[in-house]
JSON list of C-alpha atoms in Angstrom, two decimals:
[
{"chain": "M", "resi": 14, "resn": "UNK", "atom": "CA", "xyz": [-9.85, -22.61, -9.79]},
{"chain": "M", "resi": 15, "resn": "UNK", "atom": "CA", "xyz": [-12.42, -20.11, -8.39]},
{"chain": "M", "resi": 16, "resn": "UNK", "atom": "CA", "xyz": [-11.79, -18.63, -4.72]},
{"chain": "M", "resi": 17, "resn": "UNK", "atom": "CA", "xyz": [-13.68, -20.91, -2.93]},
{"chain": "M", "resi": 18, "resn": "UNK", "atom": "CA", "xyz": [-12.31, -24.24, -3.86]},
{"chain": "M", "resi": 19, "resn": "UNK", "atom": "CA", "xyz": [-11.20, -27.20, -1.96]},
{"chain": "M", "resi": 20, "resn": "UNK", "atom": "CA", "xyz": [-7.06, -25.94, -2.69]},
{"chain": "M", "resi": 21, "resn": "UNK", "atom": "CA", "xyz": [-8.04, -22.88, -1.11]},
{"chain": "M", "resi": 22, "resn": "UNK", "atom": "CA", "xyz": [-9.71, -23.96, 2.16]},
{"chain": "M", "resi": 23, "resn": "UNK", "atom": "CA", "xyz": [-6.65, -26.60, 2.34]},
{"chain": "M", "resi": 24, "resn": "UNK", "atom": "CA", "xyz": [-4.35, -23.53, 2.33]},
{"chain": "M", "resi": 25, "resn": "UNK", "atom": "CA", "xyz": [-6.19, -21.51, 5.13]},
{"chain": "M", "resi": 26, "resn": "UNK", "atom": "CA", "xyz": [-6.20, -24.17, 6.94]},
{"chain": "M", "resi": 27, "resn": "UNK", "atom": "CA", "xyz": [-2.32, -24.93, 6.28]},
{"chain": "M", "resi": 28, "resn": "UNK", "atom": "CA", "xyz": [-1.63, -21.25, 6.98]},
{"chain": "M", "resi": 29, "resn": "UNK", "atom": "CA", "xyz": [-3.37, -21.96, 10.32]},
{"chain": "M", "resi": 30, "resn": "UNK", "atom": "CA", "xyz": [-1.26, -24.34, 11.03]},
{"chain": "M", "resi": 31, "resn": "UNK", "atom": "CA", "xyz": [1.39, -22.94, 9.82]},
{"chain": "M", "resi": 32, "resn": "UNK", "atom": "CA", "xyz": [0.85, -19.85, 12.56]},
{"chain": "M", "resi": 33, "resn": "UNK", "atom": "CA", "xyz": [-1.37, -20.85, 14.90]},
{"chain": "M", "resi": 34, "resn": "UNK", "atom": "CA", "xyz": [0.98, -21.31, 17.88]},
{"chain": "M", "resi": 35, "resn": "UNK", "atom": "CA", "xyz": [2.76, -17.90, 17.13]},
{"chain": "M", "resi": 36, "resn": "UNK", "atom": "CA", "xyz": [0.46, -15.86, 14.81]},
{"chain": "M", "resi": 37, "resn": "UNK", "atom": "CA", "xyz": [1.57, -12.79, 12.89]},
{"chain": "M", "resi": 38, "resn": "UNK", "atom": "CA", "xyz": [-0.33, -9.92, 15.33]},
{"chain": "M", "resi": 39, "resn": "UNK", "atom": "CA", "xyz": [-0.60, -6.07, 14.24]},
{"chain": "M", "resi": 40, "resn": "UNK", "atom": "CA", "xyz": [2.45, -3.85, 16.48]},
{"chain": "M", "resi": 41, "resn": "UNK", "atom": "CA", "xyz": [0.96, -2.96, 18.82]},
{"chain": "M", "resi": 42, "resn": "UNK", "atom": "CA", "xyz": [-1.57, -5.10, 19.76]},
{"chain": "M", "resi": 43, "resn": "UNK", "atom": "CA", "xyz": [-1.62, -6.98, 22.81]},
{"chain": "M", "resi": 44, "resn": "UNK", "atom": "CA", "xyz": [-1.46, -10.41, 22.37]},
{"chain": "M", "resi": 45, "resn": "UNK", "atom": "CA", "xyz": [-4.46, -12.50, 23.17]},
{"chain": "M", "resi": 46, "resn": "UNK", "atom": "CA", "xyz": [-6.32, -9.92, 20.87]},
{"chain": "M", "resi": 47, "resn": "UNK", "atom": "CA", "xyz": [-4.31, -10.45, 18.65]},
{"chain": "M", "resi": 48, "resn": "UNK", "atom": "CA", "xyz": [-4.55, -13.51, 18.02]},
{"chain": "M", "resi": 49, "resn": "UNK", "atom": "CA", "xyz": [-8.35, -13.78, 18.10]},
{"chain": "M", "resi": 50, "resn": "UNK", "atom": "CA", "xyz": [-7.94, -11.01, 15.73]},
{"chain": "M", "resi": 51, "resn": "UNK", "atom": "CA", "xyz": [-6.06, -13.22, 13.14]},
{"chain": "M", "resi": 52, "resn": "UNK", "atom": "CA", "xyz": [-8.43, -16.11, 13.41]},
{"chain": "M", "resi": 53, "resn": "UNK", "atom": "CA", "xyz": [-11.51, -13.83, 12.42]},
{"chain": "M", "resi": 54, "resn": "UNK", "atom": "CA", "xyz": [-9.45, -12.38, 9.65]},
{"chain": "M", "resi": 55, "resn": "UNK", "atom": "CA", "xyz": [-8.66, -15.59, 8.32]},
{"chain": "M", "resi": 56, "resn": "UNK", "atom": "CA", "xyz": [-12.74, -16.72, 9.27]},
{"chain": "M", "resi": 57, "resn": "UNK", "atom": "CA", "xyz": [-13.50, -13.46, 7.16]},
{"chain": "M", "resi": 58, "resn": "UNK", "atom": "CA", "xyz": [-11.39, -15.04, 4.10]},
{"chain": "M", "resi": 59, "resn": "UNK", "atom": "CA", "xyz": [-13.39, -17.91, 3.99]},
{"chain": "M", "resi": 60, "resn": "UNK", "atom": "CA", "xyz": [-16.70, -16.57, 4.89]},
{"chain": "M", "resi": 61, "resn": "UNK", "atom": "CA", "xyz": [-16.32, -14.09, 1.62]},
{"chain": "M", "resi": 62, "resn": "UNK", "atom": "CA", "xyz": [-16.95, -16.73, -0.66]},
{"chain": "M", "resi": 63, "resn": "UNK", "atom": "CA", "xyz": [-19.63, -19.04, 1.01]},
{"chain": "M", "resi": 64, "resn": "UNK", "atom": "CA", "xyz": [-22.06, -15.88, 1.14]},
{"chain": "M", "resi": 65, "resn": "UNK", "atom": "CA", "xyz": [-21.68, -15.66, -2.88]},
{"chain": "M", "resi": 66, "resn": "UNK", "atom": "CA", "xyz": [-22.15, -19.38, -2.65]},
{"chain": "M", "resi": 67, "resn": "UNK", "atom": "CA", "xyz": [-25.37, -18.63, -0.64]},
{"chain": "M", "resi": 68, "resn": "UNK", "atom": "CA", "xyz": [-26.77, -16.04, -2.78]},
{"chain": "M", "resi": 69, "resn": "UNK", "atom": "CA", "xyz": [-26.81, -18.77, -5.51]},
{"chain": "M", "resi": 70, "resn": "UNK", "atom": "CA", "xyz": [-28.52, -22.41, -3.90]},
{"chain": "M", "resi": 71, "resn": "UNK", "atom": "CA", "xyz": [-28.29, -24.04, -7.10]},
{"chain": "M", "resi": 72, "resn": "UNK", "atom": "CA", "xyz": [-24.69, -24.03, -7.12]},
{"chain": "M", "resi": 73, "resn": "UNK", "atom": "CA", "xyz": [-24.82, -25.81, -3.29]},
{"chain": "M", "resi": 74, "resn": "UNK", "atom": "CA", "xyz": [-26.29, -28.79, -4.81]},
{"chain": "M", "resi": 75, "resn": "UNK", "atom": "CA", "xyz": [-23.09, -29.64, -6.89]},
{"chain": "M", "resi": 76, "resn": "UNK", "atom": "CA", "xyz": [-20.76, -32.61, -5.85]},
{"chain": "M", "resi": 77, "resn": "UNK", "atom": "CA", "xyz": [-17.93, -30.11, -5.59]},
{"chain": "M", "resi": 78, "resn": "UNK", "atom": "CA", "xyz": [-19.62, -28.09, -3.84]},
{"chain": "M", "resi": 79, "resn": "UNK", "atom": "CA", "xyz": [-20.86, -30.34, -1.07]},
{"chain": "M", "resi": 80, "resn": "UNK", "atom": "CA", "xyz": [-16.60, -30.88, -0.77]},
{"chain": "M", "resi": 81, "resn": "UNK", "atom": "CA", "xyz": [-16.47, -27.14, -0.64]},
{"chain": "M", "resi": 82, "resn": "UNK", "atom": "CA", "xyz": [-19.05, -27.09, 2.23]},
{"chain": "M", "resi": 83, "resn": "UNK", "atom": "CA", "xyz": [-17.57, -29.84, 4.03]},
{"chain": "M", "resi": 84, "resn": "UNK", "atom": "CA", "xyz": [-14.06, -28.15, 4.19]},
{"chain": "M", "resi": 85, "resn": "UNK", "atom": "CA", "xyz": [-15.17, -24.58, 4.74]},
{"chain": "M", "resi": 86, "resn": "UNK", "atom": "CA", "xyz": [-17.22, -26.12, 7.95]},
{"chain": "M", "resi": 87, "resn": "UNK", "atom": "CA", "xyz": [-13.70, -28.27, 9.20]},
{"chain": "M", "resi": 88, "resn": "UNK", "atom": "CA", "xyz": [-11.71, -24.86, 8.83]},
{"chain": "M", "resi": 89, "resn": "UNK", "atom": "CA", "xyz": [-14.04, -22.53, 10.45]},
{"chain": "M", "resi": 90, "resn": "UNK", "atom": "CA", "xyz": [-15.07, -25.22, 13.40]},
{"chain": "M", "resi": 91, "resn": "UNK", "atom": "CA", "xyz": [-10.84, -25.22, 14.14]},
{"chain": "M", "resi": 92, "resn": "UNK", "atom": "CA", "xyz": [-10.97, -21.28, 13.97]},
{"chain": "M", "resi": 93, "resn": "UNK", "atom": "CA", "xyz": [-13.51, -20.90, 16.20]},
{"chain": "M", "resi": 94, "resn": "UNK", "atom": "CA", "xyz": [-12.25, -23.16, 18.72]},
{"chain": "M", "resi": 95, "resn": "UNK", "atom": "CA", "xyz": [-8.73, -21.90, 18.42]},
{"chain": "M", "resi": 96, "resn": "UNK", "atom": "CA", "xyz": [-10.70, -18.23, 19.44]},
{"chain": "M", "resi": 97, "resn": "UNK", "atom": "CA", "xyz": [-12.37, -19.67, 22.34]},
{"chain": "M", "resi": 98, "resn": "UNK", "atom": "CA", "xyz": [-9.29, -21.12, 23.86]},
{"chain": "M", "resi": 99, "resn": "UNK", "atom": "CA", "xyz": [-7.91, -17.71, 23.79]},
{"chain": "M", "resi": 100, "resn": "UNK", "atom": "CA", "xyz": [-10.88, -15.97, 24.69]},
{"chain": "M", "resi": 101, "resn": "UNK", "atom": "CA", "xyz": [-11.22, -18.50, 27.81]},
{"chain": "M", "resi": 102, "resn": "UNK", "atom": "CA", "xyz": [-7.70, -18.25, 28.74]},
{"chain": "M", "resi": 103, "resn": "UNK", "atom": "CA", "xyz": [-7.74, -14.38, 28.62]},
{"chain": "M", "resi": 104, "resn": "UNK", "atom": "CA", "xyz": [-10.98, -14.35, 31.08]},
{"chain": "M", "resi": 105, "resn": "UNK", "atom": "CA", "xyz": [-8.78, -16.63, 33.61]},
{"chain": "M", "resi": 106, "resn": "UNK", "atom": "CA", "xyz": [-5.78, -14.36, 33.66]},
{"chain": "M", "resi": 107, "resn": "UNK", "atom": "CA", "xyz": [-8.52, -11.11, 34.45]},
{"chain": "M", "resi": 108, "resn": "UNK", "atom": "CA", "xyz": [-10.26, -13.19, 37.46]},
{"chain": "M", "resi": 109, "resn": "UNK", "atom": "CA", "xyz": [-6.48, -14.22, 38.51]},
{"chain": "M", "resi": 110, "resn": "UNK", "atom": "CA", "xyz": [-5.65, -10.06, 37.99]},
{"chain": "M", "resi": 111, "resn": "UNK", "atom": "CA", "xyz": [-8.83, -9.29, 39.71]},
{"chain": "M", "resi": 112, "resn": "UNK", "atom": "CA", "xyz": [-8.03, -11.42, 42.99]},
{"chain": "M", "resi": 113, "resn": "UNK", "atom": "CA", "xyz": [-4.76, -9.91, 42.85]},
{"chain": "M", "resi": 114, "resn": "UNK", "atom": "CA", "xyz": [-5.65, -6.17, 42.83]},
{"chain": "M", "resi": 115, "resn": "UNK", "atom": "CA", "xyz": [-8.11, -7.36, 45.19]},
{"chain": "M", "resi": 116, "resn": "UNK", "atom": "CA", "xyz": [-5.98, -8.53, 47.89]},
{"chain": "M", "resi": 117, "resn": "UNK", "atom": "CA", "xyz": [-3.48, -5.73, 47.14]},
{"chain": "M", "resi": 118, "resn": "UNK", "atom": "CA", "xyz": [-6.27, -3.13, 48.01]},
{"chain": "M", "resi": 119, "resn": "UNK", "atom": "CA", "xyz": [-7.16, -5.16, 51.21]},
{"chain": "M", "resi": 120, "resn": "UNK", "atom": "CA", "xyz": [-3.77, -5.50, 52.48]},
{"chain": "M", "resi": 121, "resn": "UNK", "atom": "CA", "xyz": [-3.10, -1.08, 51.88]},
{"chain": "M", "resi": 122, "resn": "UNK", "atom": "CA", "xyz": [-6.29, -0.58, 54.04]},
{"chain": "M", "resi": 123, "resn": "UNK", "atom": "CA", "xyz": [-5.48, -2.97, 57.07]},
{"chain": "M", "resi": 124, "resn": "UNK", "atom": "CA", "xyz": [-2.05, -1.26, 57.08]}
]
């Protein structure tokens, strides 16, 4: 079985689930970024082999390669939402940090 086959997309996307409420994150690394960090890194290990795929149309017209398509699209669609959810999460808790640095700085010059 090549790289890009249906078994491996299956096991990215059981790795994902696997780690995606508490993913392994470089020491180090805050949090939120590191999390979006692992989803592109796992994005990156399924992108690899759909651009040699690309490079080569006649081999997207295959049956198995249609299933290929079809899973590599469910995976990433799941990774890229799982990165917005962080990414919109991490933009609430800097407006809530914001308003709170604001009102600290408003309070220290009416004192």
């Amino acid at each position: 079985m090549g790289a890009c086959s249906p078994l491996s997309s299956f096991l990215m996307l059981q790795m994902y689930q696997r780690h995606c409420e508490n993913p392994p994150v470089h020491r180090d690394v805050p949090p939120i970024s590191g999390r979006i960090s692992w989803a592109r890194q796992l994005m990156r290990r399924i992108r690899n082999p759909m651009d040699i795929f690309e490079r080569h149309p006649s081999c997207l017209k295959t049956p198995e390669a249609i299933k290929i398509i079809c899973n590599f699209n469910q995976v990433a669609t799941v990774l890229v939402e799982f990165e917005i959810l962080y990414h919109k999460g991490w933009l609430k808790q800097v407006e809530i940090a914001k308003t709170g640095m604001y009102f600290a700085i408003c309070m220290c010059l009416f004192l």
